[in-house]
Tab-separated table of C-alpha atoms and ligand atoms in Angstrom:
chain	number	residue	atom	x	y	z
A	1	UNK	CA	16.859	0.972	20.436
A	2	UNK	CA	16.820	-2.898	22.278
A	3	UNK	CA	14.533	-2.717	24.462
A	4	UNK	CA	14.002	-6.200	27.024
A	5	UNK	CA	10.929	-7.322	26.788
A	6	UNK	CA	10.380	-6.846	22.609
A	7	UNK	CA	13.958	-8.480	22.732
A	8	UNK	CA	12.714	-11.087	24.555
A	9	UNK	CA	9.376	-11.877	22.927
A	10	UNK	CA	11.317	-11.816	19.429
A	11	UNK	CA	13.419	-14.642	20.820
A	12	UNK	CA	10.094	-16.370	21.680
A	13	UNK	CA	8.427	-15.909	18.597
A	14	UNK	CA	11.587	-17.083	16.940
A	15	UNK	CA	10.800	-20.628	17.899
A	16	UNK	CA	7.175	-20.640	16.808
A	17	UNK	CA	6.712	-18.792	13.976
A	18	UNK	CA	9.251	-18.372	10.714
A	19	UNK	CA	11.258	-15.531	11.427
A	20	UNK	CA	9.205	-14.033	14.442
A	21	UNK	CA	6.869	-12.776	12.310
A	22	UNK	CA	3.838	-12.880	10.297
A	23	UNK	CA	4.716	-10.769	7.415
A	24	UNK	CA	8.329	-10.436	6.430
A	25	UNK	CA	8.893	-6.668	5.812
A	26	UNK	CA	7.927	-6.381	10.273
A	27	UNK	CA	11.172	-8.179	10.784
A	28	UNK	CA	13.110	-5.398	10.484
A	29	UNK	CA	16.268	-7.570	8.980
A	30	UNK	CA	17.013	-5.025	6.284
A	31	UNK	CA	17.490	-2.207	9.125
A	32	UNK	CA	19.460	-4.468	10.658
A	33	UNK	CA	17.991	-4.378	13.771
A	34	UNK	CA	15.115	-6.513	15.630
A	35	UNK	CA	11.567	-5.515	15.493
A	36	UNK	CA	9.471	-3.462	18.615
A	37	UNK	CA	6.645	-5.806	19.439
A	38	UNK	CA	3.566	-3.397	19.563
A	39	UNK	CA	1.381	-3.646	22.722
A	40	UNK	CA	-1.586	-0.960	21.264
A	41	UNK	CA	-1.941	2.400	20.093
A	42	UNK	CA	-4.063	5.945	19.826
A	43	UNK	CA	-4.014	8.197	17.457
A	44	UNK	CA	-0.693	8.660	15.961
A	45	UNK	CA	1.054	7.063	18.238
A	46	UNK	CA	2.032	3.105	19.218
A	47	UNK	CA	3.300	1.845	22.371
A	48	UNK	CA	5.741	-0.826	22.697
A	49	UNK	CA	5.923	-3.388	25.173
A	50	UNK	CA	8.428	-2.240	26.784
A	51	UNK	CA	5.795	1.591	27.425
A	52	UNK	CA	7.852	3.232	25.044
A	53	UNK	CA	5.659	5.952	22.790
A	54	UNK	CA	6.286	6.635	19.017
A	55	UNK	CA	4.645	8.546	15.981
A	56	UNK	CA	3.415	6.353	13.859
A	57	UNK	CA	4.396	6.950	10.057
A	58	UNK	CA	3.747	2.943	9.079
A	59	UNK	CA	0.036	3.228	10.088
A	60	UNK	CA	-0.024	-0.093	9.661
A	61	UNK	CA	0.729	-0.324	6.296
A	62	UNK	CA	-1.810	1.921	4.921
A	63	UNK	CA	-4.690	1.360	6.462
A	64	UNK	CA	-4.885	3.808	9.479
A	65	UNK	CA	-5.697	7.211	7.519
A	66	UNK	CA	-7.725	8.170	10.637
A	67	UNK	CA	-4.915	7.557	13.251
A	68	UNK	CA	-5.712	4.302	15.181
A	69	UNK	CA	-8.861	3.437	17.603
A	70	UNK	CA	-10.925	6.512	16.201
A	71	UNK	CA	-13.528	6.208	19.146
A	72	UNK	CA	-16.313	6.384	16.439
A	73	UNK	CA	-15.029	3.495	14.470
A	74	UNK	CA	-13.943	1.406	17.665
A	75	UNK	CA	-17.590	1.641	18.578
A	76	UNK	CA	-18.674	0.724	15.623
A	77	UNK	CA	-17.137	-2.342	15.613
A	78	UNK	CA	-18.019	-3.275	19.498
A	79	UNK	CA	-21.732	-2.610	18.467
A	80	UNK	CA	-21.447	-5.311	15.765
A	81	UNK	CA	-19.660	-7.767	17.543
A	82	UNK	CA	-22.523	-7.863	19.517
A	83	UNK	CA	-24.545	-9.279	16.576
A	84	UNK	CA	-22.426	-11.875	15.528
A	85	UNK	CA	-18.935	-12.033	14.331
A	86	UNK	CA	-19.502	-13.929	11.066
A	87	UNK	CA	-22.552	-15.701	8.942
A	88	UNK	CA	-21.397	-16.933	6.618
A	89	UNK	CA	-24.092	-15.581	5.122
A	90	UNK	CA	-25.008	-12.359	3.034
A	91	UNK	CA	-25.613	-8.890	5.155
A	92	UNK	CA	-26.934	-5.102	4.173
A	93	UNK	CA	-23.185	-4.028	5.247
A	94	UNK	CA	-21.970	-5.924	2.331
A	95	UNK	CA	-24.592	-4.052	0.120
A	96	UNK	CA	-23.851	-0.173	2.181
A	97	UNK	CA	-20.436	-0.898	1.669
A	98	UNK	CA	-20.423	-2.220	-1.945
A	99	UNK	CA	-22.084	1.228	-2.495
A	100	UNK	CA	-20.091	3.332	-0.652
A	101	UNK	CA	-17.324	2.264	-3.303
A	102	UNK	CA	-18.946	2.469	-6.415
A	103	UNK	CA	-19.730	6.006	-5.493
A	104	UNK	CA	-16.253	6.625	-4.547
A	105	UNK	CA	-14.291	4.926	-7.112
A	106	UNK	CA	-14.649	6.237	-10.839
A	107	UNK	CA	-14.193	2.855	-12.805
A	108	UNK	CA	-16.062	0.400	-10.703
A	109	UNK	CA	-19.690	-0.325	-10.874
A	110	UNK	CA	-19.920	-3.637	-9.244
A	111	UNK	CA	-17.602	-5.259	-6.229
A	112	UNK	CA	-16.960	-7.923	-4.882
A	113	UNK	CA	-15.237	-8.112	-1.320
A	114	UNK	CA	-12.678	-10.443	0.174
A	115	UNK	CA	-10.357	-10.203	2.738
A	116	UNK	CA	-6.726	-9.359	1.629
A	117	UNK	CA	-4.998	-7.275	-0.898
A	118	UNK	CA	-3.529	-10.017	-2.014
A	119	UNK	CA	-6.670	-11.659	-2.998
A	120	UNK	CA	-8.206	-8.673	-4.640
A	121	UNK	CA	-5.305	-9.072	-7.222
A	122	UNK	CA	-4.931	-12.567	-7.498
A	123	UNK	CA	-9.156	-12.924	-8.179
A	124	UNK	CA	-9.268	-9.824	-10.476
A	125	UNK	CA	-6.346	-11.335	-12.830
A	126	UNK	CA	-7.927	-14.595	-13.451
A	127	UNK	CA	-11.430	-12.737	-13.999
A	128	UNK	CA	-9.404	-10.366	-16.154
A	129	UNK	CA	-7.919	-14.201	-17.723
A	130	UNK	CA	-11.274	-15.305	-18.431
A	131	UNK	CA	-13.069	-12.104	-19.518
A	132	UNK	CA	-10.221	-11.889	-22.419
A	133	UNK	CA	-9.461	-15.429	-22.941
A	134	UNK	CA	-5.458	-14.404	-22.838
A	135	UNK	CA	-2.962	-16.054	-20.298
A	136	UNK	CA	-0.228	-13.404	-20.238
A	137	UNK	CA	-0.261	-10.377	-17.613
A	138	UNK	CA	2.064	-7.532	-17.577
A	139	UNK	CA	3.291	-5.880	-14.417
A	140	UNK	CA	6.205	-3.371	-13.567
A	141	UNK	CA	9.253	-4.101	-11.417
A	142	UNK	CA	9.237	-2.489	-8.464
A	143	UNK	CA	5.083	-2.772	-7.712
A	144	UNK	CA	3.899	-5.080	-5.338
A	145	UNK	CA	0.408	-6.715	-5.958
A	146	UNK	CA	0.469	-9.219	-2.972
A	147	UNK	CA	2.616	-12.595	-2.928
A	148	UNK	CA	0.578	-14.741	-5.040
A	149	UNK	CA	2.061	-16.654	-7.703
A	150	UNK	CA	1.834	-14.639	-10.997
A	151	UNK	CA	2.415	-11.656	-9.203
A	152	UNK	CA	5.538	-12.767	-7.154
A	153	UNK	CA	7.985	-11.631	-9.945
A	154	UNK	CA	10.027	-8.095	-9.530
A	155	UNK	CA	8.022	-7.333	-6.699
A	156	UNK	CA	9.532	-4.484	-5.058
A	157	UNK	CA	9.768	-3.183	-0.901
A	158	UNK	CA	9.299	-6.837	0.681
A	159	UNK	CA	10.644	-8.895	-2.009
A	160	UNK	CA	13.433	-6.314	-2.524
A	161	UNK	CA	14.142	-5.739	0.719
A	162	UNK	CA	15.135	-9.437	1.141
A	163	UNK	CA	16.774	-9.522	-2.588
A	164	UNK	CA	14.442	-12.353	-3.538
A	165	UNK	CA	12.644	-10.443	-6.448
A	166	UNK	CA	11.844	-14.349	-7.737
A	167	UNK	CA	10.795	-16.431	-4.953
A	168	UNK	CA	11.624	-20.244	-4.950
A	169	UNK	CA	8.072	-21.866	-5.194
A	170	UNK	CA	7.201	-20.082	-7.957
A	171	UNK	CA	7.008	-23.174	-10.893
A	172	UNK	CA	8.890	-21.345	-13.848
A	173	UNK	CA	5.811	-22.447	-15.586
A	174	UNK	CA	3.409	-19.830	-14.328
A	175	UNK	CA	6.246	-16.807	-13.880
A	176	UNK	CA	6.612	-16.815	-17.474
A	177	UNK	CA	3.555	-15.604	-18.148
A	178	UNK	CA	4.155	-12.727	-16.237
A	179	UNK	CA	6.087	-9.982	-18.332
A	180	UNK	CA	7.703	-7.218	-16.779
A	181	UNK	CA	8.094	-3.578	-17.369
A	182	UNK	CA	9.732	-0.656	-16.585
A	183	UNK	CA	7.553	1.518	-14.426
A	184	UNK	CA	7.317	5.280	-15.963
A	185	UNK	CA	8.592	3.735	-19.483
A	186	UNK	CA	5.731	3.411	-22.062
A	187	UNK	CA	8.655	2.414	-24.536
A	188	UNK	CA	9.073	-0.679	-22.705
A	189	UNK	CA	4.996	-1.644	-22.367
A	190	UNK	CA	4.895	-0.685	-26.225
A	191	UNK	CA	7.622	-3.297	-26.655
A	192	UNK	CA	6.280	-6.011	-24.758
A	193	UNK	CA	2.856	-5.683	-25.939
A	194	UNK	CA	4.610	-5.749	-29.519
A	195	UNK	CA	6.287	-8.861	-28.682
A	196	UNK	CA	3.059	-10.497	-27.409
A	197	UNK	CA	0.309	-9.650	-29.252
A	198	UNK	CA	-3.390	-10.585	-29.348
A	199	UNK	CA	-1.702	-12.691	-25.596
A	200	UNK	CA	-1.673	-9.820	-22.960
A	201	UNK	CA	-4.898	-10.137	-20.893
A	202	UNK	CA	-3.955	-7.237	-18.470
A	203	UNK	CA	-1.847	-4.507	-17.886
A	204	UNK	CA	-1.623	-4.304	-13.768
A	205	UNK	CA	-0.089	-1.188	-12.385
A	206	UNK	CA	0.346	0.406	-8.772
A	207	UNK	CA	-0.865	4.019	-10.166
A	208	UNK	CA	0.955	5.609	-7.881
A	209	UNK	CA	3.542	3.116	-6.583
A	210	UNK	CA	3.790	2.926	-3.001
A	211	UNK	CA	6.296	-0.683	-2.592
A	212	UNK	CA	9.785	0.961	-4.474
A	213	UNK	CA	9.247	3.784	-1.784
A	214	UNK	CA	6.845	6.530	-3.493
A	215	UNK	CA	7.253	6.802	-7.317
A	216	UNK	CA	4.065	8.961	-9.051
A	217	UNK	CA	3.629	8.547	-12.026
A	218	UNK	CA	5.501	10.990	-14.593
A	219	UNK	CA	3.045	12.783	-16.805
A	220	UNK	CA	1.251	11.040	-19.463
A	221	UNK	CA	2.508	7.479	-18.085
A	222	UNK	CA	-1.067	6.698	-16.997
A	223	UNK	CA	-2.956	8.249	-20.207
A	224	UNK	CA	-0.497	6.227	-22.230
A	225	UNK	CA	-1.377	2.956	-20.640
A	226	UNK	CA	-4.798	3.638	-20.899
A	227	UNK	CA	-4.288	4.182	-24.636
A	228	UNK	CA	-2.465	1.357	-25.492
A	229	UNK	CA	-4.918	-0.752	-23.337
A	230	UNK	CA	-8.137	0.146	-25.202
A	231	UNK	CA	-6.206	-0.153	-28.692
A	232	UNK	CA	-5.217	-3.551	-27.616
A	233	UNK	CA	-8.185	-5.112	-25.927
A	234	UNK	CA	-5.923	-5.196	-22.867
A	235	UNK	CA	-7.718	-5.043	-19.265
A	236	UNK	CA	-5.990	-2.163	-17.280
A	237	UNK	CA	-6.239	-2.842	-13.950
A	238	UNK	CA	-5.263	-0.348	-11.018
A	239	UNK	CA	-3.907	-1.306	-8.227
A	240	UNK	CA	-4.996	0.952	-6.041
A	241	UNK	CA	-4.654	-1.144	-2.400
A	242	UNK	CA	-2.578	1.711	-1.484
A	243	UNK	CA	-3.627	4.382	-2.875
A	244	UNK	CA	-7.356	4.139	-2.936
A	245	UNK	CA	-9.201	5.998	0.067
A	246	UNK	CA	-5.468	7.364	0.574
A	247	UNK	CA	-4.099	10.022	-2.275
A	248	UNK	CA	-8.151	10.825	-2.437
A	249	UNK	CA	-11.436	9.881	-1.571
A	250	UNK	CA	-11.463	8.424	-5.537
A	251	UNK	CA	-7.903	7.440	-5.413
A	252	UNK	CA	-5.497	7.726	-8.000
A	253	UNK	CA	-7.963	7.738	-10.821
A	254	UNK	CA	-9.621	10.292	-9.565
A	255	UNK	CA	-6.378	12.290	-8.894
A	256	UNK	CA	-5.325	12.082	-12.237
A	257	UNK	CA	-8.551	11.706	-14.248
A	258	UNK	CA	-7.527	8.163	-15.781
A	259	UNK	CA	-10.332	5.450	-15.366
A	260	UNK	CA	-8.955	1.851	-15.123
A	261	UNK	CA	-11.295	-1.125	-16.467
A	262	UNK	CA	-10.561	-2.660	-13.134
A	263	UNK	CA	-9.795	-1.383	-9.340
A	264	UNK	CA	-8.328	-3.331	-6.563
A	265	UNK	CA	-8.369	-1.910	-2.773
A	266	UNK	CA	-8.059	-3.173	0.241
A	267	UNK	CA	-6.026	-1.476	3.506
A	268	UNK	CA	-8.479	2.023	4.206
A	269	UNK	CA	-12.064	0.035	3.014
A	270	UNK	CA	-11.321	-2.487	6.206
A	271	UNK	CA	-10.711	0.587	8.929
A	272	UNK	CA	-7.760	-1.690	10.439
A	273	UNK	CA	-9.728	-5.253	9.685
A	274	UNK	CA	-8.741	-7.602	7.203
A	275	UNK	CA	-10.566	-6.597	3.489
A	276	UNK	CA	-9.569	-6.540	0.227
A	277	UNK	CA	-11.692	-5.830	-3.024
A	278	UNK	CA	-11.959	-5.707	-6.356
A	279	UNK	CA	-14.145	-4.244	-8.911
A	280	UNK	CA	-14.605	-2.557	-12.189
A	281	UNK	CA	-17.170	-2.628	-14.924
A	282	UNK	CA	-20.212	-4.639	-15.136
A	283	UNK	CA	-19.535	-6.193	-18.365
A	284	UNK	CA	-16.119	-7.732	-16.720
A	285	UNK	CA	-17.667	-8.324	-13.235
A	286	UNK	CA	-20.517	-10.110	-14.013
A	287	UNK	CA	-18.308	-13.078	-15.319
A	288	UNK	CA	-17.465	-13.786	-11.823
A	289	UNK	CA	-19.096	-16.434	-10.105
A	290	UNK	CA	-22.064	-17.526	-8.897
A	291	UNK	CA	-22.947	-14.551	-12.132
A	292	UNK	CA	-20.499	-16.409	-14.428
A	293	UNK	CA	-17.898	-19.096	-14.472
A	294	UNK	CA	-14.692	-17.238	-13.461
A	295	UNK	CA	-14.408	-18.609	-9.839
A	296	UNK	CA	-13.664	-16.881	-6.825
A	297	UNK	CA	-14.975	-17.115	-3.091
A	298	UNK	CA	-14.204	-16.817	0.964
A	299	UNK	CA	-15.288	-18.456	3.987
A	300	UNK	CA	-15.287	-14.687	5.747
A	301	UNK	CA	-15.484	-12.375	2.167
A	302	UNK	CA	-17.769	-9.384	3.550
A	303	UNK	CA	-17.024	-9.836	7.400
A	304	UNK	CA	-19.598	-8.228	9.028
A	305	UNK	CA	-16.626	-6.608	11.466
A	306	UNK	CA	-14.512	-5.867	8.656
A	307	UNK	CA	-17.370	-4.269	6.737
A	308	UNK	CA	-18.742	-2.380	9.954
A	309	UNK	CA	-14.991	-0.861	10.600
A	310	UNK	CA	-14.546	0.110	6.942
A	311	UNK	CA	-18.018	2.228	6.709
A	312	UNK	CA	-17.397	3.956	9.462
A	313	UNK	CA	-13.852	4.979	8.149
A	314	UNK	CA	-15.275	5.589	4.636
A	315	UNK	CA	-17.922	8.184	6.280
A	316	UNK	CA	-15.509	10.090	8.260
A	317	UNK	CA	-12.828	9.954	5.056
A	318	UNK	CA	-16.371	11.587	3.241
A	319	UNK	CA	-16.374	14.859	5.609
A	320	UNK	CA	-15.573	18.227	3.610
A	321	UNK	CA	-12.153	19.257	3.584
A	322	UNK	CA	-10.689	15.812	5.219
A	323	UNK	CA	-8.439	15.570	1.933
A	324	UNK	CA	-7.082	19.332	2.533
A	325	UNK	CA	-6.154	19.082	5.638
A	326	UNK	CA	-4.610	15.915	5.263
A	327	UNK	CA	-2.731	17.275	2.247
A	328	UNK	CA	-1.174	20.300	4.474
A	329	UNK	CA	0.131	18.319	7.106
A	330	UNK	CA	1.815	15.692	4.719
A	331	UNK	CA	2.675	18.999	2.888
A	332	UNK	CA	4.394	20.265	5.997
A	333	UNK	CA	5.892	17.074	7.365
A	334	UNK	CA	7.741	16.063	3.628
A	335	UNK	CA	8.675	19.417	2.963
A	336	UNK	CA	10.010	19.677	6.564
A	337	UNK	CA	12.183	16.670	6.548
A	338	UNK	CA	13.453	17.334	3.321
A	339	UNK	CA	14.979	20.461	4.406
A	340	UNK	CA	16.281	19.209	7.300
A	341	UNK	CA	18.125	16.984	5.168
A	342	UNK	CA	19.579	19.619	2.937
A	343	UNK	CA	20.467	22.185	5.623
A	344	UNK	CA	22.350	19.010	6.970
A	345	UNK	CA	23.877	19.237	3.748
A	346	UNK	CA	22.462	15.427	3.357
A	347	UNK	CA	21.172	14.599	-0.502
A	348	UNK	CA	17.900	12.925	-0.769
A	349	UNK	CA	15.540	12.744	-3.267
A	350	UNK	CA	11.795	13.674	-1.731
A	351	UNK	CA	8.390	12.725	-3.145
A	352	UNK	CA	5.335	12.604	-2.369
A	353	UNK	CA	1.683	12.174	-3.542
A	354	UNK	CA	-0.911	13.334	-1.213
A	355	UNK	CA	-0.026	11.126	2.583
A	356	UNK	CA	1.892	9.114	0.920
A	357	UNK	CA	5.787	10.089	0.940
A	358	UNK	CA	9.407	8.980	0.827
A	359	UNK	CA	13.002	10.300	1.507
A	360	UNK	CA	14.780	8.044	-1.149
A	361	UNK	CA	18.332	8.157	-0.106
A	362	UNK	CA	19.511	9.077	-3.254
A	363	UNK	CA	21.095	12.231	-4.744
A	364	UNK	CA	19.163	11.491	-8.325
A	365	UNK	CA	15.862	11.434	-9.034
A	366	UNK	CA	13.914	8.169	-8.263
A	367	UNK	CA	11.433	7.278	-10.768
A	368	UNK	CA	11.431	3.659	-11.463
A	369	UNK	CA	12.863	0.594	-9.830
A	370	UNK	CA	16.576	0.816	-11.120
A	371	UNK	CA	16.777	4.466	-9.835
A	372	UNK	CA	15.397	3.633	-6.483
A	373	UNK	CA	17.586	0.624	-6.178
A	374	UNK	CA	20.467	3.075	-6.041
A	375	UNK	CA	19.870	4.388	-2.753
A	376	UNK	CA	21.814	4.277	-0.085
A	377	UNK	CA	20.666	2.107	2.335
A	378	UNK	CA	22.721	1.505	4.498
A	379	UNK	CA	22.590	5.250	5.580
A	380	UNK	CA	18.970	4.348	5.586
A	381	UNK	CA	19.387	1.668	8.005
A	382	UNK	CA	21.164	4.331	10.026
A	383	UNK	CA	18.882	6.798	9.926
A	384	UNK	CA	15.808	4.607	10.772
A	385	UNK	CA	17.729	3.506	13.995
A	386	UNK	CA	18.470	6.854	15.036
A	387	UNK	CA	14.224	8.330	14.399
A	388	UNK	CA	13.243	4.999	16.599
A	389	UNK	CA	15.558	6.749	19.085
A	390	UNK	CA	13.893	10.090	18.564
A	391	UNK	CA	10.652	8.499	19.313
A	392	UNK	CA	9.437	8.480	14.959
A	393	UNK	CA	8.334	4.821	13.870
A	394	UNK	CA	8.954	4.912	10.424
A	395	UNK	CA	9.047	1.625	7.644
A	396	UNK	CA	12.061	-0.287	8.405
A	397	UNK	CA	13.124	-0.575	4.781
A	398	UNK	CA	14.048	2.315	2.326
A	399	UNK	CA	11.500	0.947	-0.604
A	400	UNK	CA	8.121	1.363	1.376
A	401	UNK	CA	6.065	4.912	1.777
A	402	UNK	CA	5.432	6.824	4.862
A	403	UNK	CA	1.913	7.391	5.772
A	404	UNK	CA	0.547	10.374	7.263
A	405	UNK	CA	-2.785	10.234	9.361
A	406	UNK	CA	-5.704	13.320	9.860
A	407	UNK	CA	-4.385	12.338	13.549
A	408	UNK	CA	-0.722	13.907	13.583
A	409	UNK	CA	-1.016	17.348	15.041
A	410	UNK	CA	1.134	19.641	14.049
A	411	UNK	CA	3.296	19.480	17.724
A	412	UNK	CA	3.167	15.557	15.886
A	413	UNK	CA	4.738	16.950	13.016
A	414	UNK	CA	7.312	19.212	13.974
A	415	UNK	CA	8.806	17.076	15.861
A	416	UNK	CA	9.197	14.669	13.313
A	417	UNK	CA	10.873	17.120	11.548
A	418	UNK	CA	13.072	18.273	14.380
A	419	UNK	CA	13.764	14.426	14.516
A	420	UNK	CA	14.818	13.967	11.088
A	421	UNK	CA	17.326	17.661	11.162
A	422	UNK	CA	19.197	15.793	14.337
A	423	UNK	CA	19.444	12.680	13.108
A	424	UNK	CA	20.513	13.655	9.204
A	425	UNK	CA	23.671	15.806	10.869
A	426	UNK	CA	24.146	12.858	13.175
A	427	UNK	CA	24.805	10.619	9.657
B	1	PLP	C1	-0.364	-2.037	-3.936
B	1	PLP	C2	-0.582	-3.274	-3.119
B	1	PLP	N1	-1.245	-4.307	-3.650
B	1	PLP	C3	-1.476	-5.438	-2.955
B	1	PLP	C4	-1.010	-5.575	-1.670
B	1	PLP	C5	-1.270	-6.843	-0.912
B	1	PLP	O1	-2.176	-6.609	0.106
B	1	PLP	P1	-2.244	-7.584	1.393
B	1	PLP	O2	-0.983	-7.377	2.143
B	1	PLP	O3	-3.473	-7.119	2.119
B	1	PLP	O4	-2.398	-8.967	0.868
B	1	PLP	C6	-0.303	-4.524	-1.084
B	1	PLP	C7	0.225	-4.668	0.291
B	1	PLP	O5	0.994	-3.897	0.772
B	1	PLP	C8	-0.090	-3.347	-1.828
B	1	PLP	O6	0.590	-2.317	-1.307
């Protein structure tokens, strides 16, 4: 779908900013198509600029869990505006917040906020760095941990997407440090911890990866990592950006009863505002500084806004039976599409962890980064198009996750899945 006016401010933004965008995975290239520029939203749904409606299955990125503009986090936010947008300065939000997350999340006990994802993992490896005194990390192909350096190396969905999985600016220097394995494969960790002994200072991991599409974790993947991790004085460090606040109010490690030395979040805990975090135990934490000598700060770390919009989410996310009912619908919605697709006689591979799903394109199962690259997607790229024309907004790339909000209404829902049956016999 073209329509004028998101044509035309995409040829506009084309001359100002790289690629008419601020992030690259909104461009939209790997669909083949040009992105819908977004003029506001309710609930599940976003409006374009051109006053065309669509369910929302991106919820930006991650974060929207409650649908967007929940009227009691919107006012939340306009109340503290009021007071100031930032100090600069420390605030009791930073402190409500700070335990609003220790409660939540099973392996942290202190916090500290900033304002991206990608800062949350960037700050907790070098505190992981300095708390073991070891330079090399290990991550998995396939999860993204943010774009910074270290972590910029088989990143999966954006970095995929574009076929960059090393970008140039990286100095060979620092990548190498950075050892890769093969998600759902302790073999391969065992291997390259083997290889690198006494040298690994963490083990980072997207517990439930969200950036190949969704992969969960096969069983005994986590508990193995954990293993190896405490035999080897290895800091194992969920990612949990995604998935915290998301697959439960605990996240992952609370899902599957594995406790991480370290947590990074970010996405749900800023209610739609920029916030990242990253925490674990005390032992590790306090080596951060002004505590200890591992550096790490931000001009606007514990926005007052940011903080404001992400306790109010974090309160409503609290309310008994919020993860049921959140659980049905994705339950309904993934198990709807994928039988669409097979009574179109269309193979895809469907999985899903709480409201986080994925049609992989694929007639195999996806469970790693190799397997996922298999899919098809250029009947991906074809399908997107054709759910934009239905009125569905979903990722515009084959290797991200669908989100599903406490907003989509079952009318919401089934017509998604009415969606999807027309446009998989249309492929
Ligand atoms: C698992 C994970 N970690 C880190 C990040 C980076 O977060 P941000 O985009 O806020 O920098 C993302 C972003 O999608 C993510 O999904």
């Amino acid at each position: 779908m073209q329509n004028s006016r998101s044509t035309k401010l995409f040829q506009q933004a084309l001359q100002s900013i790289p690629g008419g965008v601020n992030s690259p995975v909104r461009a939209f290239r790997s669909v083949g198509s040009d992105p819908l520029f977004i003029k506001k939203a309710a609930g599940p749904r976003i409006y374009d600029e051109d006053g065309n409606a669509f369910i929302d299955y991106v919820g930006s990125w991650g974060p929207m869990i409650l649908g967007h503009c929940h009227p009691q986090v919107v006012a939340a936010i306009k109340a503290a505006v009021d007071n100031g947008a930032s100090f600069g300065a420390p605030t009791e939000l930073e402190i409500t917040l700070a335990e609003m997350v220790i409660d939540a999340v099973p392996s942290i006990e202190m916090v500290r906020m900033v304002s991206s994802g990608t800062e949350a993992t960037m700050s907790a490896i070098r505190l992981a760095r300095g708390y073991t005194g070891r330079d090399n990390i290990l991550k998995f192909s396939g999860c993204y941990h943010g774009h910074s350096d270290a972590l910029l190396v088989k990143a999966g969905s954006g970095a995929a997407t574009f076929g960059v999985p090393d970008s140039p600016g990286v100095p060979a220097d620092l990548a190498k440090h950075t050892l890769t394995a093969i998600y759902n494969d302790l073999d391969s960790v065992r291997a390259l911890v083997a290889a690198n002994k006494g040298s690994i200072a963490c083990i980072i991991v997207e517990p439930v990866a969200g950036n190949m599409g969704t992969v969960p974790p096969k069983e005994g993947f986590l508990e193995g990592l954990r293993s190896i991790c405490s035999e080897e004085g290895i800091v194992l460090i969920f990612d949990e950006v995604m998935s915290g606040f998301r697959v439960a109010y605990g996240g992952v490690q609370e899902l599957y009863g594995v406790t991480p030395d370290m947590t990074t979040l970010g996405k749900i805990i800023g209610g739609g505002l920029p916030v990242g975090a990253f925490g674990g135990k005390k032992e590790i934490m306090s080596l951060l500084s002004p505590a200890g000598g591992v550096y790490q700060a931000g001009t606007l770390s514990g926005n007052p806004l940011a903080m404001t919009a992400g306790i109010e989410t974090l309160k409503l996310l609290k309310q008994p039976g919020f993860y049921q009912k959140l659980e049905e619908k994705s339950a309904f919605v993934a198990e709807g599409i994928a039988k669409a697709a097979k009574d179109a006689g269309f193979p895809i591979y469907s999985t899903r962890v709480g409201s986080m799903f994925c049609a992989f394109f694929s007639k195999d199962p996806v469970y790693d980064w190799d397997s996922a690259a298999k899919c098809d997607t250029k009947a991906f790229a074809a399908y997107f198009k054709a759910m934009l024309n239905e009125g569905i907004y979903l990722a515009p790339s084959q290797f991200e996750t669908a989100f599903v909000g406490i907003s989509h209404s079952t009318e919401d829902l089934e017509q998604t899945i009415a969606a999807a049956a027309k446009c998989f016999k249309a492929l």
